[in-house]
């Protein structure tokens, strides 16, 4: 996962504006997912990455990873498309990654922690950080309703500090013991599935990753993309979380990564 560090370093050039494009499947955006896409390929997955969901899903695709770019709800066209995909028959897997953070916040905090930053750039970074923190706090202060059959409801949760590292408990699989991984992950809302779902990751009482079976299909929902974006993968705790998540996805058939919960009009973008 050294690619994540390279991408972030490219975005940190002192004479350029940082790229904060959310869930960009290519390029050095702090909020991009190019490093996670590469991780999937490195772990044996046959990956196609598109910026938008295609209007029709190729029958060879058996797994879809969607980085929903909405803070509020899954797009109705995407919900219909993904439901049809899950109901086509045979094993199908959907990983829905929700939006609940902004990787640029951590990046700007790190930049401002260095005394050598020039006064004009420090002022600019402070103003940008203030705007981002206010904007993200506002959009995550309200619930996100679940879109049936997806257990993707989010509920705001009061915490003393969202910036503290979290201890993520990973449910044991097979004969493995339960694992505890401390990661740099701002928790703002927690999953509140509208129906029973198996919890795979928890932090305290917060459900972070859940799984629901639907006939032969499997739905996974991750509460936030924070540990998967390029900026997040620089953290030593987030990297094993990303690897664990990749291990939950089948290596058979093709896997589609979509960097948006929007459906493209011409069969897919990017």
PDB file of C-alpha atoms in Angstrom, residues 15-264:
ATOM      1  CA  UNK A  15       3.207  24.997  -4.684  1.00  0.00           C
ATOM      2  CA  UNK A  16      -0.069  23.442  -5.753  1.00  0.00           C
ATOM      3  CA  UNK A  17      -3.621  23.126  -4.497  1.00  0.00           C
ATOM      4  CA  UNK A  18      -4.485  19.702  -3.130  1.00  0.00           C
ATOM      5  CA  UNK A  19      -6.959  17.547  -5.023  1.00  0.00           C
ATOM      6  CA  UNK A  20      -9.898  16.673  -2.766  1.00  0.00           C
ATOM      7  CA  UNK A  21     -12.162  15.029  -5.377  1.00  0.00           C
ATOM      8  CA  UNK A  22     -14.268  12.465  -3.546  1.00  0.00           C
ATOM      9  CA  UNK A  23     -13.760   8.774  -4.426  1.00  0.00           C
ATOM     10  CA  UNK A  24     -11.785   9.489  -7.594  1.00  0.00           C
ATOM     11  CA  UNK A  25     -10.826   6.050  -8.924  1.00  0.00           C
ATOM     12  CA  UNK A  26      -7.624   7.444 -10.461  1.00  0.00           C
ATOM     13  CA  UNK A  27      -5.158  10.168  -9.521  1.00  0.00           C
ATOM     14  CA  UNK A  28      -3.740  11.637  -6.304  1.00  0.00           C
ATOM     15  CA  UNK A  29      -6.872  13.039  -4.633  1.00  0.00           C
ATOM     16  CA  UNK A  30      -6.720  12.983  -0.823  1.00  0.00           C
ATOM     17  CA  UNK A  31     -10.272  11.596  -0.935  1.00  0.00           C
ATOM     18  CA  UNK A  32      -9.584   9.306  -3.897  1.00  0.00           C
ATOM     19  CA  UNK A  33      -9.686   5.501  -3.850  1.00  0.00           C
ATOM     20  CA  UNK A  34      -6.943   4.649  -6.365  1.00  0.00           C
ATOM     21  CA  UNK A  35      -4.820   2.984  -3.670  1.00  0.00           C
ATOM     22  CA  UNK A  36      -7.723   0.782  -2.532  1.00  0.00           C
ATOM     23  CA  UNK A  37      -8.404  -0.194  -6.159  1.00  0.00           C
ATOM     24  CA  UNK A  38      -4.762  -1.228  -6.456  1.00  0.00           C
ATOM     25  CA  UNK A  39      -5.010  -3.180  -3.192  1.00  0.00           C
ATOM     26  CA  UNK A  40      -7.927  -5.149  -4.611  1.00  0.00           C
ATOM     27  CA  UNK A  41      -5.881  -5.966  -7.701  1.00  0.00           C
ATOM     28  CA  UNK A  42      -2.863  -6.933  -5.604  1.00  0.00           C
ATOM     29  CA  UNK A  43      -5.010  -9.354  -3.598  1.00  0.00           C
ATOM     30  CA  UNK A  44      -6.170 -11.266  -6.670  1.00  0.00           C
ATOM     31  CA  UNK A  45      -9.381  -9.487  -7.661  1.00  0.00           C
ATOM     32  CA  UNK A  46     -10.206  -8.900 -11.326  1.00  0.00           C
ATOM     33  CA  UNK A  47     -11.065  -5.208 -11.030  1.00  0.00           C
ATOM     34  CA  UNK A  48     -12.675  -2.696 -13.361  1.00  0.00           C
ATOM     35  CA  UNK A  49     -12.834   0.852 -11.933  1.00  0.00           C
ATOM     36  CA  UNK A  50     -15.336   3.436 -13.181  1.00  0.00           C
ATOM     37  CA  UNK A  51     -16.186   6.822 -11.778  1.00  0.00           C
ATOM     38  CA  UNK A  52     -19.936   6.174 -12.117  1.00  0.00           C
ATOM     39  CA  UNK A  53     -22.166   3.142 -12.027  1.00  0.00           C
ATOM     40  CA  UNK A  54     -22.915   1.879 -15.548  1.00  0.00           C
ATOM     41  CA  UNK A  55     -26.559   1.909 -16.581  1.00  0.00           C
ATOM     42  CA  UNK A  56     -26.303  -1.844 -17.200  1.00  0.00           C
ATOM     43  CA  UNK A  57     -24.226  -4.311 -15.208  1.00  0.00           C
ATOM     44  CA  UNK A  58     -22.138  -6.727 -17.247  1.00  0.00           C
ATOM     45  CA  UNK A  59     -23.159 -10.333 -16.433  1.00  0.00           C
ATOM     46  CA  UNK A  60     -19.490 -11.188 -15.819  1.00  0.00           C
ATOM     47  CA  UNK A  61     -19.484  -8.877 -12.775  1.00  0.00           C
ATOM     48  CA  UNK A  62     -20.301 -10.729  -9.565  1.00  0.00           C
ATOM     49  CA  UNK A  63     -19.042  -8.148  -7.046  1.00  0.00           C
ATOM     50  CA  UNK A  64     -19.656  -4.394  -6.932  1.00  0.00           C
ATOM     51  CA  UNK A  65     -18.010  -1.861  -4.622  1.00  0.00           C
ATOM     52  CA  UNK A  66     -19.836   1.476  -4.579  1.00  0.00           C
ATOM     53  CA  UNK A  67     -18.414   4.584  -2.909  1.00  0.00           C
ATOM     54  CA  UNK A  68     -21.630   6.527  -2.461  1.00  0.00           C
ATOM     55  CA  UNK A  69     -20.830  10.226  -2.880  1.00  0.00           C
ATOM     56  CA  UNK A  70     -23.944  11.465  -1.074  1.00  0.00           C
ATOM     57  CA  UNK A  71     -23.996  12.331   2.630  1.00  0.00           C
ATOM     58  CA  UNK A  72     -27.775  12.000   2.711  1.00  0.00           C
ATOM     59  CA  UNK A  73     -29.154   8.953   0.874  1.00  0.00           C
ATOM     60  CA  UNK A  74     -28.539   6.452  -1.895  1.00  0.00           C
ATOM     61  CA  UNK A  75     -29.747   7.661  -5.292  1.00  0.00           C
ATOM     62  CA  UNK A  76     -33.013   5.946  -6.287  1.00  0.00           C
ATOM     63  CA  UNK A  77     -31.709   4.940  -9.734  1.00  0.00           C
ATOM     64  CA  UNK A  78     -28.626   3.386  -8.133  1.00  0.00           C
ATOM     65  CA  UNK A  79     -30.756   1.570  -5.563  1.00  0.00           C
ATOM     66  CA  UNK A  80     -32.902   0.053  -8.318  1.00  0.00           C
ATOM     67  CA  UNK A  81     -29.868  -0.940 -10.401  1.00  0.00           C
ATOM     68  CA  UNK A  82     -28.066  -2.554  -7.452  1.00  0.00           C
ATOM     69  CA  UNK A  83     -31.177  -4.378  -6.268  1.00  0.00           C
ATOM     70  CA  UNK A  84     -31.609  -5.878  -9.741  1.00  0.00           C
ATOM     71  CA  UNK A  85     -27.933  -6.894  -9.708  1.00  0.00           C
ATOM     72  CA  UNK A  86     -28.387  -8.734  -6.408  1.00  0.00           C
ATOM     73  CA  UNK A  87     -31.499 -10.512  -7.681  1.00  0.00           C
ATOM     74  CA  UNK A  88     -30.067 -11.772 -10.987  1.00  0.00           C
ATOM     75  CA  UNK A  89     -29.398 -15.206  -9.507  1.00  0.00           C
ATOM     76  CA  UNK A  90     -26.221 -16.884  -8.364  1.00  0.00           C
ATOM     77  CA  UNK A  91     -23.779 -15.535  -5.788  1.00  0.00           C
ATOM     78  CA  UNK A  92     -23.550 -11.743  -5.905  1.00  0.00           C
ATOM     79  CA  UNK A  93     -21.770  -9.391  -3.503  1.00  0.00           C
ATOM     80  CA  UNK A  94     -22.287  -5.675  -2.982  1.00  0.00           C
ATOM     81  CA  UNK A  95     -20.074  -3.502  -0.779  1.00  0.00           C
ATOM     82  CA  UNK A  96     -21.672  -0.114  -0.178  1.00  0.00           C
ATOM     83  CA  UNK A  97     -19.207   2.405   1.302  1.00  0.00           C
ATOM     84  CA  UNK A  98     -20.947   5.431   2.795  1.00  0.00           C
ATOM     85  CA  UNK A  99     -19.747   9.022   2.856  1.00  0.00           C
ATOM     86  CA  UNK A 100     -19.286  10.431   6.337  1.00  0.00           C
ATOM     87  CA  UNK A 101     -15.958  12.268   6.380  1.00  0.00           C
ATOM     88  CA  UNK A 102     -13.433  14.265   4.368  1.00  0.00           C
ATOM     89  CA  UNK A 103      -9.804  13.168   4.153  1.00  0.00           C
ATOM     90  CA  UNK A 104      -8.669  16.750   3.589  1.00  0.00           C
ATOM     91  CA  UNK A 105      -9.446  17.570   7.237  1.00  0.00           C
ATOM     92  CA  UNK A 106      -6.738  15.240   8.569  1.00  0.00           C
ATOM     93  CA  UNK A 107      -4.351  16.396   5.859  1.00  0.00           C
ATOM     94  CA  UNK A 108      -4.804  20.071   6.752  1.00  0.00           C
ATOM     95  CA  UNK A 109      -4.399  19.352  10.446  1.00  0.00           C
ATOM     96  CA  UNK A 110      -1.098  17.632   9.684  1.00  0.00           C
ATOM     97  CA  UNK A 111       0.056  20.522   7.514  1.00  0.00           C
ATOM     98  CA  UNK A 112      -0.780  23.060  10.228  1.00  0.00           C
ATOM     99  CA  UNK A 113       1.125  21.061  12.850  1.00  0.00           C
ATOM    100  CA  UNK A 114       4.418  21.956  11.115  1.00  0.00           C
ATOM    101  CA  UNK A 115       5.934  25.263  12.179  1.00  0.00           C
ATOM    102  CA  UNK A 116       7.806  25.806   8.914  1.00  0.00           C
ATOM    103  CA  UNK A 117       4.621  26.595   6.977  1.00  0.00           C
ATOM    104  CA  UNK A 118       4.761  30.108   5.464  1.00  0.00           C
ATOM    105  CA  UNK A 119       2.385  32.637   7.022  1.00  0.00           C
ATOM    106  CA  UNK A 120       0.239  33.102   3.915  1.00  0.00           C
ATOM    107  CA  UNK A 121      -0.133  29.354   3.369  1.00  0.00           C
ATOM    108  CA  UNK A 122      -0.875  28.807   7.056  1.00  0.00           C
ATOM    109  CA  UNK A 123      -3.666  31.377   6.908  1.00  0.00           C
ATOM    110  CA  UNK A 124      -5.101  29.772   3.773  1.00  0.00           C
ATOM    111  CA  UNK A 125      -4.923  26.287   5.293  1.00  0.00           C
ATOM    112  CA  UNK A 126      -6.595  27.433   8.512  1.00  0.00           C
ATOM    113  CA  UNK A 127      -9.469  29.019   6.630  1.00  0.00           C
ATOM    114  CA  UNK A 128      -9.929  25.948   4.444  1.00  0.00           C
ATOM    115  CA  UNK A 129      -9.850  23.646   7.478  1.00  0.00           C
ATOM    116  CA  UNK A 130     -12.434  25.748   9.305  1.00  0.00           C
ATOM    117  CA  UNK A 131     -14.785  25.671   6.314  1.00  0.00           C
ATOM    118  CA  UNK A 132     -14.402  21.925   5.862  1.00  0.00           C
ATOM    119  CA  UNK A 133     -14.934  21.098   9.538  1.00  0.00           C
ATOM    120  CA  UNK A 134     -18.070  23.225   9.672  1.00  0.00           C
ATOM    121  CA  UNK A 135     -19.460  21.773   6.448  1.00  0.00           C
ATOM    122  CA  UNK A 136     -18.838  18.133   7.416  1.00  0.00           C
ATOM    123  CA  UNK A 137     -20.184  18.685  10.950  1.00  0.00           C
ATOM    124  CA  UNK A 138     -23.385  20.115   9.488  1.00  0.00           C
ATOM    125  CA  UNK A 139     -24.077  17.359   6.953  1.00  0.00           C
ATOM    126  CA  UNK A 140     -23.309  14.583   9.452  1.00  0.00           C
ATOM    127  CA  UNK A 141     -25.452  16.057  12.234  1.00  0.00           C
ATOM    128  CA  UNK A 142     -28.609  14.510  10.759  1.00  0.00           C
ATOM    129  CA  UNK A 143     -29.536  10.852  10.159  1.00  0.00           C
ATOM    130  CA  UNK A 144     -29.140   9.143   6.810  1.00  0.00           C
ATOM    131  CA  UNK A 145     -32.212   6.999   6.084  1.00  0.00           C
ATOM    132  CA  UNK A 146     -31.737   3.391   5.027  1.00  0.00           C
ATOM    133  CA  UNK A 147     -32.700   2.393   1.485  1.00  0.00           C
ATOM    134  CA  UNK A 148     -34.245  -1.087   1.506  1.00  0.00           C
ATOM    135  CA  UNK A 149     -32.873  -3.714   1.096  1.00  0.00           C
ATOM    136  CA  UNK A 150     -29.578  -2.074   2.031  1.00  0.00           C
ATOM    137  CA  UNK A 151     -28.736  -1.714   5.749  1.00  0.00           C
ATOM    138  CA  UNK A 152     -27.245   1.730   5.112  1.00  0.00           C
ATOM    139  CA  UNK A 153     -28.977   3.908   7.696  1.00  0.00           C
ATOM    140  CA  UNK A 154     -26.715   6.201   9.720  1.00  0.00           C
ATOM    141  CA  UNK A 155     -27.462   7.882  13.046  1.00  0.00           C
ATOM    142  CA  UNK A 156     -25.460  10.771  14.564  1.00  0.00           C
ATOM    143  CA  UNK A 157     -23.678   9.833  17.759  1.00  0.00           C
ATOM    144  CA  UNK A 158     -22.265  12.169  20.401  1.00  0.00           C
ATOM    145  CA  UNK A 159     -18.593  11.692  21.179  1.00  0.00           C
ATOM    146  CA  UNK A 160     -16.121  13.688  23.238  1.00  0.00           C
ATOM    147  CA  UNK A 161     -13.879  13.972  20.177  1.00  0.00           C
ATOM    148  CA  UNK A 162     -14.220  12.661  16.636  1.00  0.00           C
ATOM    149  CA  UNK A 163     -10.489  13.145  16.071  1.00  0.00           C
ATOM    150  CA  UNK A 164      -9.280  10.529  18.572  1.00  0.00           C
ATOM    151  CA  UNK A 165      -8.028   7.182  17.187  1.00  0.00           C
ATOM    152  CA  UNK A 166     -10.585   4.399  17.456  1.00  0.00           C
ATOM    153  CA  UNK A 167     -10.148   0.795  18.507  1.00  0.00           C
ATOM    154  CA  UNK A 168     -11.891  -1.344  15.870  1.00  0.00           C
ATOM    155  CA  UNK A 169     -12.925  -4.861  16.924  1.00  0.00           C
ATOM    156  CA  UNK A 170     -12.992  -7.298  14.018  1.00  0.00           C
ATOM    157  CA  UNK A 171     -15.314 -10.271  14.322  1.00  0.00           C
ATOM    158  CA  UNK A 172     -13.328 -13.524  14.196  1.00  0.00           C
ATOM    159  CA  UNK A 173     -13.643 -15.668  11.073  1.00  0.00           C
ATOM    160  CA  UNK A 174     -13.075 -19.416  10.954  1.00  0.00           C
ATOM    161  CA  UNK A 175     -10.588 -20.288  13.721  1.00  0.00           C
ATOM    162  CA  UNK A 176      -9.104 -16.790  13.953  1.00  0.00           C
ATOM    163  CA  UNK A 177      -9.274 -14.897  17.266  1.00  0.00           C
ATOM    164  CA  UNK A 178     -10.994 -11.524  17.523  1.00  0.00           C
ATOM    165  CA  UNK A 179      -8.675  -8.719  16.437  1.00  0.00           C
ATOM    166  CA  UNK A 180      -8.405  -5.196  17.789  1.00  0.00           C
ATOM    167  CA  UNK A 181      -6.925  -2.564  15.469  1.00  0.00           C
ATOM    168  CA  UNK A 182      -6.354   1.050  16.500  1.00  0.00           C
ATOM    169  CA  UNK A 183      -6.940   3.301  13.526  1.00  0.00           C
ATOM    170  CA  UNK A 184      -7.113   6.988  12.713  1.00  0.00           C
ATOM    171  CA  UNK A 185     -10.731   7.229  11.690  1.00  0.00           C
ATOM    172  CA  UNK A 186     -13.096  10.082  12.539  1.00  0.00           C
ATOM    173  CA  UNK A 187     -16.388   8.571  13.666  1.00  0.00           C
ATOM    174  CA  UNK A 188     -19.331  10.922  13.184  1.00  0.00           C
ATOM    175  CA  UNK A 189     -22.322   8.626  12.636  1.00  0.00           C
ATOM    176  CA  UNK A 190     -22.890   4.950  13.253  1.00  0.00           C
ATOM    177  CA  UNK A 191     -24.765   2.351  11.268  1.00  0.00           C
ATOM    178  CA  UNK A 192     -28.374   1.866  12.298  1.00  0.00           C
ATOM    179  CA  UNK A 193     -29.593  -0.906   9.987  1.00  0.00           C
ATOM    180  CA  UNK A 194     -33.361  -1.003   9.467  1.00  0.00           C
ATOM    181  CA  UNK A 195     -33.366  -4.789   9.918  1.00  0.00           C
ATOM    182  CA  UNK A 196     -31.080  -7.352  11.544  1.00  0.00           C
ATOM    183  CA  UNK A 197     -27.604  -7.476  10.046  1.00  0.00           C
ATOM    184  CA  UNK A 198     -24.467  -9.229  11.234  1.00  0.00           C
ATOM    185  CA  UNK A 199     -21.884  -6.854  12.685  1.00  0.00           C
ATOM    186  CA  UNK A 200     -18.339  -7.485  11.441  1.00  0.00           C
ATOM    187  CA  UNK A 201     -16.547  -4.371  12.778  1.00  0.00           C
ATOM    188  CA  UNK A 202     -17.338  -2.369  15.903  1.00  0.00           C
ATOM    189  CA  UNK A 203     -15.832   0.516  17.860  1.00  0.00           C
ATOM    190  CA  UNK A 204     -17.348   0.519  21.328  1.00  0.00           C
ATOM    191  CA  UNK A 205     -21.097   0.391  20.645  1.00  0.00           C
ATOM    192  CA  UNK A 206     -20.718   1.783  17.126  1.00  0.00           C
ATOM    193  CA  UNK A 207     -21.410  -0.591  14.232  1.00  0.00           C
ATOM    194  CA  UNK A 208     -18.903   0.133  11.480  1.00  0.00           C
ATOM    195  CA  UNK A 209     -19.270  -2.754   9.039  1.00  0.00           C
ATOM    196  CA  UNK A 210     -22.331  -4.966   8.708  1.00  0.00           C
ATOM    197  CA  UNK A 211     -23.359  -7.852   6.489  1.00  0.00           C
ATOM    198  CA  UNK A 212     -26.799  -8.968   5.361  1.00  0.00           C
ATOM    199  CA  UNK A 213     -27.634 -12.114   3.385  1.00  0.00           C
ATOM    200  CA  UNK A 214     -30.349 -11.960   0.744  1.00  0.00           C
ATOM    201  CA  UNK A 215     -30.914 -15.392  -0.799  1.00  0.00           C
ATOM    202  CA  UNK A 216     -27.617 -16.068  -2.621  1.00  0.00           C
ATOM    203  CA  UNK A 217     -26.517 -12.435  -2.412  1.00  0.00           C
ATOM    204  CA  UNK A 218     -24.412 -10.688   0.223  1.00  0.00           C
ATOM    205  CA  UNK A 219     -24.665  -7.005   1.122  1.00  0.00           C
ATOM    206  CA  UNK A 220     -21.831  -5.343   3.030  1.00  0.00           C
ATOM    207  CA  UNK A 221     -22.130  -1.762   4.287  1.00  0.00           C
ATOM    208  CA  UNK A 222     -19.193   0.255   5.640  1.00  0.00           C
ATOM    209  CA  UNK A 223     -20.145   3.293   7.727  1.00  0.00           C
ATOM    210  CA  UNK A 224     -17.499   5.567   6.207  1.00  0.00           C
ATOM    211  CA  UNK A 225     -14.907   5.621   3.451  1.00  0.00           C
ATOM    212  CA  UNK A 226     -12.444   7.272   5.866  1.00  0.00           C
ATOM    213  CA  UNK A 227     -10.145   4.236   6.250  1.00  0.00           C
ATOM    214  CA  UNK A 228     -10.108   3.490   2.495  1.00  0.00           C
ATOM    215  CA  UNK A 229      -9.379   6.833   0.835  1.00  0.00           C
ATOM    216  CA  UNK A 230      -5.812   7.665  -0.193  1.00  0.00           C
ATOM    217  CA  UNK A 231      -5.286  10.017   2.733  1.00  0.00           C
ATOM    218  CA  UNK A 232      -6.711   7.502   5.207  1.00  0.00           C
ATOM    219  CA  UNK A 233      -4.518   4.642   4.001  1.00  0.00           C
ATOM    220  CA  UNK A 234      -1.409   6.519   5.083  1.00  0.00           C
ATOM    221  CA  UNK A 235      -2.410   5.517   8.634  1.00  0.00           C
ATOM    222  CA  UNK A 236      -0.834   2.256   9.806  1.00  0.00           C
ATOM    223  CA  UNK A 237      -4.103   1.144  11.421  1.00  0.00           C
ATOM    224  CA  UNK A 238      -6.294   1.751   8.397  1.00  0.00           C
ATOM    225  CA  UNK A 239      -4.156  -0.376   6.108  1.00  0.00           C
ATOM    226  CA  UNK A 240      -4.943  -3.718   7.824  1.00  0.00           C
ATOM    227  CA  UNK A 241      -8.608  -2.686   7.931  1.00  0.00           C
ATOM    228  CA  UNK A 242      -8.561  -2.168   4.166  1.00  0.00           C
ATOM    229  CA  UNK A 243      -6.837  -5.536   3.715  1.00  0.00           C
ATOM    230  CA  UNK A 244      -9.429  -7.251   5.911  1.00  0.00           C
ATOM    231  CA  UNK A 245     -12.230  -5.710   3.866  1.00  0.00           C
ATOM    232  CA  UNK A 246     -10.607  -6.844   0.619  1.00  0.00           C
ATOM    233  CA  UNK A 247     -10.493 -10.356   2.068  1.00  0.00           C
ATOM    234  CA  UNK A 248     -14.276 -10.349   2.491  1.00  0.00           C
ATOM    235  CA  UNK A 249     -14.828  -9.862  -1.239  1.00  0.00           C
ATOM    236  CA  UNK A 250     -14.912 -12.912  -3.563  1.00  0.00           C
ATOM    237  CA  UNK A 251     -11.977 -13.399  -5.929  1.00  0.00           C
ATOM    238  CA  UNK A 252     -14.115 -15.279  -8.429  1.00  0.00           C
ATOM    239  CA  UNK A 253     -15.674 -13.375 -11.324  1.00  0.00           C
ATOM    240  CA  UNK A 254     -15.153  -9.708 -12.089  1.00  0.00           C
ATOM    241  CA  UNK A 255     -15.307  -6.899  -9.542  1.00  0.00           C
ATOM    242  CA  UNK A 256     -16.545  -3.411 -10.381  1.00  0.00           C
ATOM    243  CA  UNK A 257     -15.522  -0.374  -8.312  1.00  0.00           C
ATOM    244  CA  UNK A 258     -17.695   2.716  -8.788  1.00  0.00           C
ATOM    245  CA  UNK A 259     -16.550   6.022  -7.315  1.00  0.00           C
ATOM    246  CA  UNK A 260     -20.085   7.391  -7.127  1.00  0.00           C
ATOM    247  CA  UNK A 261     -23.608   6.385  -6.248  1.00  0.00           C
ATOM    248  CA  UNK A 262     -24.802   8.042  -9.443  1.00  0.00           C
ATOM    249  CA  UNK A 263     -25.710   6.072 -12.573  1.00  0.00           C
ATOM    250  CA  UNK A 264     -24.028   7.255 -15.769  1.00  0.00           C
TER     251      UNK A 264
END
